[in-house]
Amino acid sequence: MQKSYRESGIGMFDAHPGTYLVSAYFDDNQVDLIYTNVLGWQVGKDRRLTPITLDPRAADEDVWFVLHPDGRVESSDARSWPDKDAWIADERRTHRAAA
């Protein structure tokens, strides 16, 4: 059994099938999307939800993004998009502004 270094929460529940953490990486006009299955959610003492994935570092980013089964994308900082294409367009604008 592996040791978990995450602060324990007050509860957990299953994620809906088809829920993913998603990351976008841009190279010129191309975008690479990386998907990580969300198996469940941990409810922290502060009532924050943290995704449970096979990769324990997947949600270590300052801001992480969840693709829901209905196509919506939400971020850990409370932003949301109606679909993946709207999220990619917004991330592309952010990436270009930072470059």
PDB file of C-alpha atoms in Angstrom:
ATOM      1  CA  MET A   1       0.000   0.000   0.000  1.00  0.00           C
ATOM      2  CA  GLN A   2       1.347   3.411  -0.984  1.00  0.00           C
ATOM      3  CA  LYS A   3       1.545   6.247   1.485  1.00  0.00           C
ATOM      4  CA  SER A   4      -0.635   9.231   0.587  1.00  0.00           C
ATOM      5  CA  TYR A   5       0.821  12.622   1.377  1.00  0.00           C
ATOM      6  CA  ARG A   6      -2.379  14.504   0.580  1.00  0.00           C
ATOM      7  CA  GLU A   7      -4.288  15.888   3.495  1.00  0.00           C
ATOM      8  CA  SER A   8      -7.160  13.561   4.215  1.00  0.00           C
ATOM      9  CA  GLY A   9     -10.664  14.695   3.522  1.00  0.00           C
ATOM     10  CA  ILE A  10     -14.015  14.222   5.130  1.00  0.00           C
ATOM     11  CA  GLY A  11     -15.483  12.066   2.400  1.00  0.00           C
ATOM     12  CA  MET A  12     -15.288  10.687  -1.096  1.00  0.00           C
ATOM     13  CA  PHE A  13     -17.717   9.887  -3.884  1.00  0.00           C
ATOM     14  CA  ASP A  14     -17.541   8.379  -7.362  1.00  0.00           C
ATOM     15  CA  ALA A  15     -17.143  10.477 -10.498  1.00  0.00           C
ATOM     16  CA  HIS A  16     -19.524   9.974 -13.399  1.00  0.00           C
ATOM     17  CA  PRO A  17     -18.080   7.796 -16.175  1.00  0.00           C
ATOM     18  CA  GLY A  18     -16.576  10.030 -18.852  1.00  0.00           C
ATOM     19  CA  THR A  19     -15.210  12.643 -16.420  1.00  0.00           C
ATOM     20  CA  TYR A  20     -11.630  13.688 -17.220  1.00  0.00           C
ATOM     21  CA  LEU A  21      -8.973  16.113 -16.099  1.00  0.00           C
ATOM     22  CA  VAL A  22      -7.814  17.714 -19.310  1.00  0.00           C
ATOM     23  CA  SER A  23      -4.704  19.740 -20.132  1.00  0.00           C
ATOM     24  CA  ALA A  24      -3.964  21.639 -23.335  1.00  0.00           C
ATOM     25  CA  TYR A  25      -0.464  22.099 -24.747  1.00  0.00           C
ATOM     26  CA  PHE A  26       0.018  24.469 -27.685  1.00  0.00           C
ATOM     27  CA  ASP A  27       2.627  24.304 -30.435  1.00  0.00           C
ATOM     28  CA  ASP A  28       2.094  26.893 -33.171  1.00  0.00           C
ATOM     29  CA  ASN A  29      -1.468  26.287 -34.390  1.00  0.00           C
ATOM     30  CA  GLN A  30      -1.640  22.730 -33.059  1.00  0.00           C
ATOM     31  CA  VAL A  31      -3.095  21.750 -29.704  1.00  0.00           C
ATOM     32  CA  ASP A  32      -2.395  18.507 -27.863  1.00  0.00           C
ATOM     33  CA  LEU A  33      -4.942  17.468 -25.278  1.00  0.00           C
ATOM     34  CA  ILE A  34      -4.029  15.146 -22.431  1.00  0.00           C
ATOM     35  CA  TYR A  35      -6.896  13.328 -20.706  1.00  0.00           C
ATOM     36  CA  THR A  36      -6.758  11.716 -17.263  1.00  0.00           C
ATOM     37  CA  ASN A  37      -9.711   9.655 -15.992  1.00  0.00           C
ATOM     38  CA  VAL A  38     -11.322  11.014 -12.843  1.00  0.00           C
ATOM     39  CA  LEU A  39     -12.275   7.996 -10.748  1.00  0.00           C
ATOM     40  CA  GLY A  40     -13.818   9.930  -7.877  1.00  0.00           C
ATOM     41  CA  TRP A  41     -13.809  13.094  -5.813  1.00  0.00           C
ATOM     42  CA  GLN A  42     -12.387  13.758  -2.374  1.00  0.00           C
ATOM     43  CA  VAL A  43     -14.202  16.294  -0.218  1.00  0.00           C
ATOM     44  CA  GLY A  44     -11.670  18.265   1.812  1.00  0.00           C
ATOM     45  CA  LYS A  45     -12.143  19.748   5.270  1.00  0.00           C
ATOM     46  CA  ASP A  46     -12.599  23.121   3.562  1.00  0.00           C
ATOM     47  CA  ARG A  47     -15.327  21.562   1.311  1.00  0.00           C
ATOM     48  CA  ARG A  48     -13.099  21.699  -1.764  1.00  0.00           C
ATOM     49  CA  LEU A  49     -13.350  18.868  -4.225  1.00  0.00           C
ATOM     50  CA  THR A  50     -10.151  17.257  -5.410  1.00  0.00           C
ATOM     51  CA  PRO A  51     -10.213  14.771  -8.284  1.00  0.00           C
ATOM     52  CA  ILE A  52      -8.975  11.271  -7.570  1.00  0.00           C
ATOM     53  CA  THR A  53      -6.988   9.888 -10.507  1.00  0.00           C
ATOM     54  CA  LEU A  54      -4.451   7.140 -11.120  1.00  0.00           C
ATOM     55  CA  ASP A  55      -1.799   9.858 -11.469  1.00  0.00           C
ATOM     56  CA  PRO A  56      -1.536  11.513  -8.032  1.00  0.00           C
ATOM     57  CA  ARG A  57       0.197  14.555  -9.588  1.00  0.00           C
ATOM     58  CA  ALA A  58      -2.538  15.231 -12.154  1.00  0.00           C
ATOM     59  CA  ALA A  59      -4.294  17.822  -9.963  1.00  0.00           C
ATOM     60  CA  ASP A  60      -1.110  19.377  -8.560  1.00  0.00           C
ATOM     61  CA  GLU A  61      -1.345  22.243 -11.057  1.00  0.00           C
ATOM     62  CA  ASP A  62      -2.401  25.625  -9.694  1.00  0.00           C
ATOM     63  CA  VAL A  63      -5.461  25.491 -11.926  1.00  0.00           C
ATOM     64  CA  TRP A  64      -6.825  22.239 -13.308  1.00  0.00           C
ATOM     65  CA  PHE A  65      -9.642  21.616 -15.759  1.00  0.00           C
ATOM     66  CA  VAL A  66     -12.434  19.016 -15.694  1.00  0.00           C
ATOM     67  CA  LEU A  67     -14.227  17.809 -18.803  1.00  0.00           C
ATOM     68  CA  HIS A  68     -17.660  16.549 -17.744  1.00  0.00           C
ATOM     69  CA  PRO A  69     -19.598  13.818 -19.566  1.00  0.00           C
ATOM     70  CA  ASP A  70     -22.109  16.407 -20.847  1.00  0.00           C
ATOM     71  CA  GLY A  71     -19.260  18.316 -22.553  1.00  0.00           C
ATOM     72  CA  ARG A  72     -18.918  21.232 -20.113  1.00  0.00           C
ATOM     73  CA  VAL A  73     -15.449  22.233 -18.941  1.00  0.00           C
ATOM     74  CA  GLU A  74     -14.875  23.675 -15.470  1.00  0.00           C
ATOM     75  CA  SER A  75     -11.689  24.886 -13.825  1.00  0.00           C
ATOM     76  CA  SER A  76     -10.591  24.641 -10.224  1.00  0.00           C
ATOM     77  CA  ASP A  77     -10.716  28.450 -10.027  1.00  0.00           C
ATOM     78  CA  ALA A  78     -14.495  28.511 -10.761  1.00  0.00           C
ATOM     79  CA  ARG A  79     -14.402  29.385 -14.474  1.00  0.00           C
ATOM     80  CA  SER A  80     -16.509  27.358 -16.880  1.00  0.00           C
ATOM     81  CA  TRP A  81     -17.111  26.880 -20.603  1.00  0.00           C
ATOM     82  CA  PRO A  82     -20.093  25.345 -22.387  1.00  0.00           C
ATOM     83  CA  ASP A  83     -17.907  22.900 -24.313  1.00  0.00           C
ATOM     84  CA  LYS A  84     -14.349  21.775 -25.043  1.00  0.00           C
ATOM     85  CA  ASP A  85     -14.013  23.971 -28.151  1.00  0.00           C
ATOM     86  CA  ALA A  86     -14.856  27.149 -26.191  1.00  0.00           C
ATOM     87  CA  TRP A  87     -12.333  26.168 -23.515  1.00  0.00           C
ATOM     88  CA  ILE A  88      -9.593  25.489 -26.103  1.00  0.00           C
ATOM     89  CA  ALA A  89     -10.254  28.864 -27.795  1.00  0.00           C
ATOM     90  CA  ASP A  90      -9.972  30.651 -24.440  1.00  0.00           C
ATOM     91  CA  GLU A  91      -6.801  28.763 -23.496  1.00  0.00           C
ATOM     92  CA  ARG A  92      -5.309  29.548 -26.908  1.00  0.00           C
ATOM     93  CA  ARG A  93      -5.968  33.290 -26.337  1.00  0.00           C
ATOM     94  CA  THR A  94      -4.373  33.072 -22.888  1.00  0.00           C
ATOM     95  CA  HIS A  95      -1.359  31.211 -24.299  1.00  0.00           C
ATOM     96  CA  ARG A  96      -0.855  33.779 -27.079  1.00  0.00           C
ATOM     97  CA  ALA A  97      -1.158  36.711 -24.647  1.00  0.00           C
ATOM     98  CA  ALA A  98       1.498  35.161 -22.387  1.00  0.00           C
ATOM     99  CA  ALA A  99       3.926  34.587 -25.283  1.00  0.00           C
TER     100      ALA A  99
END
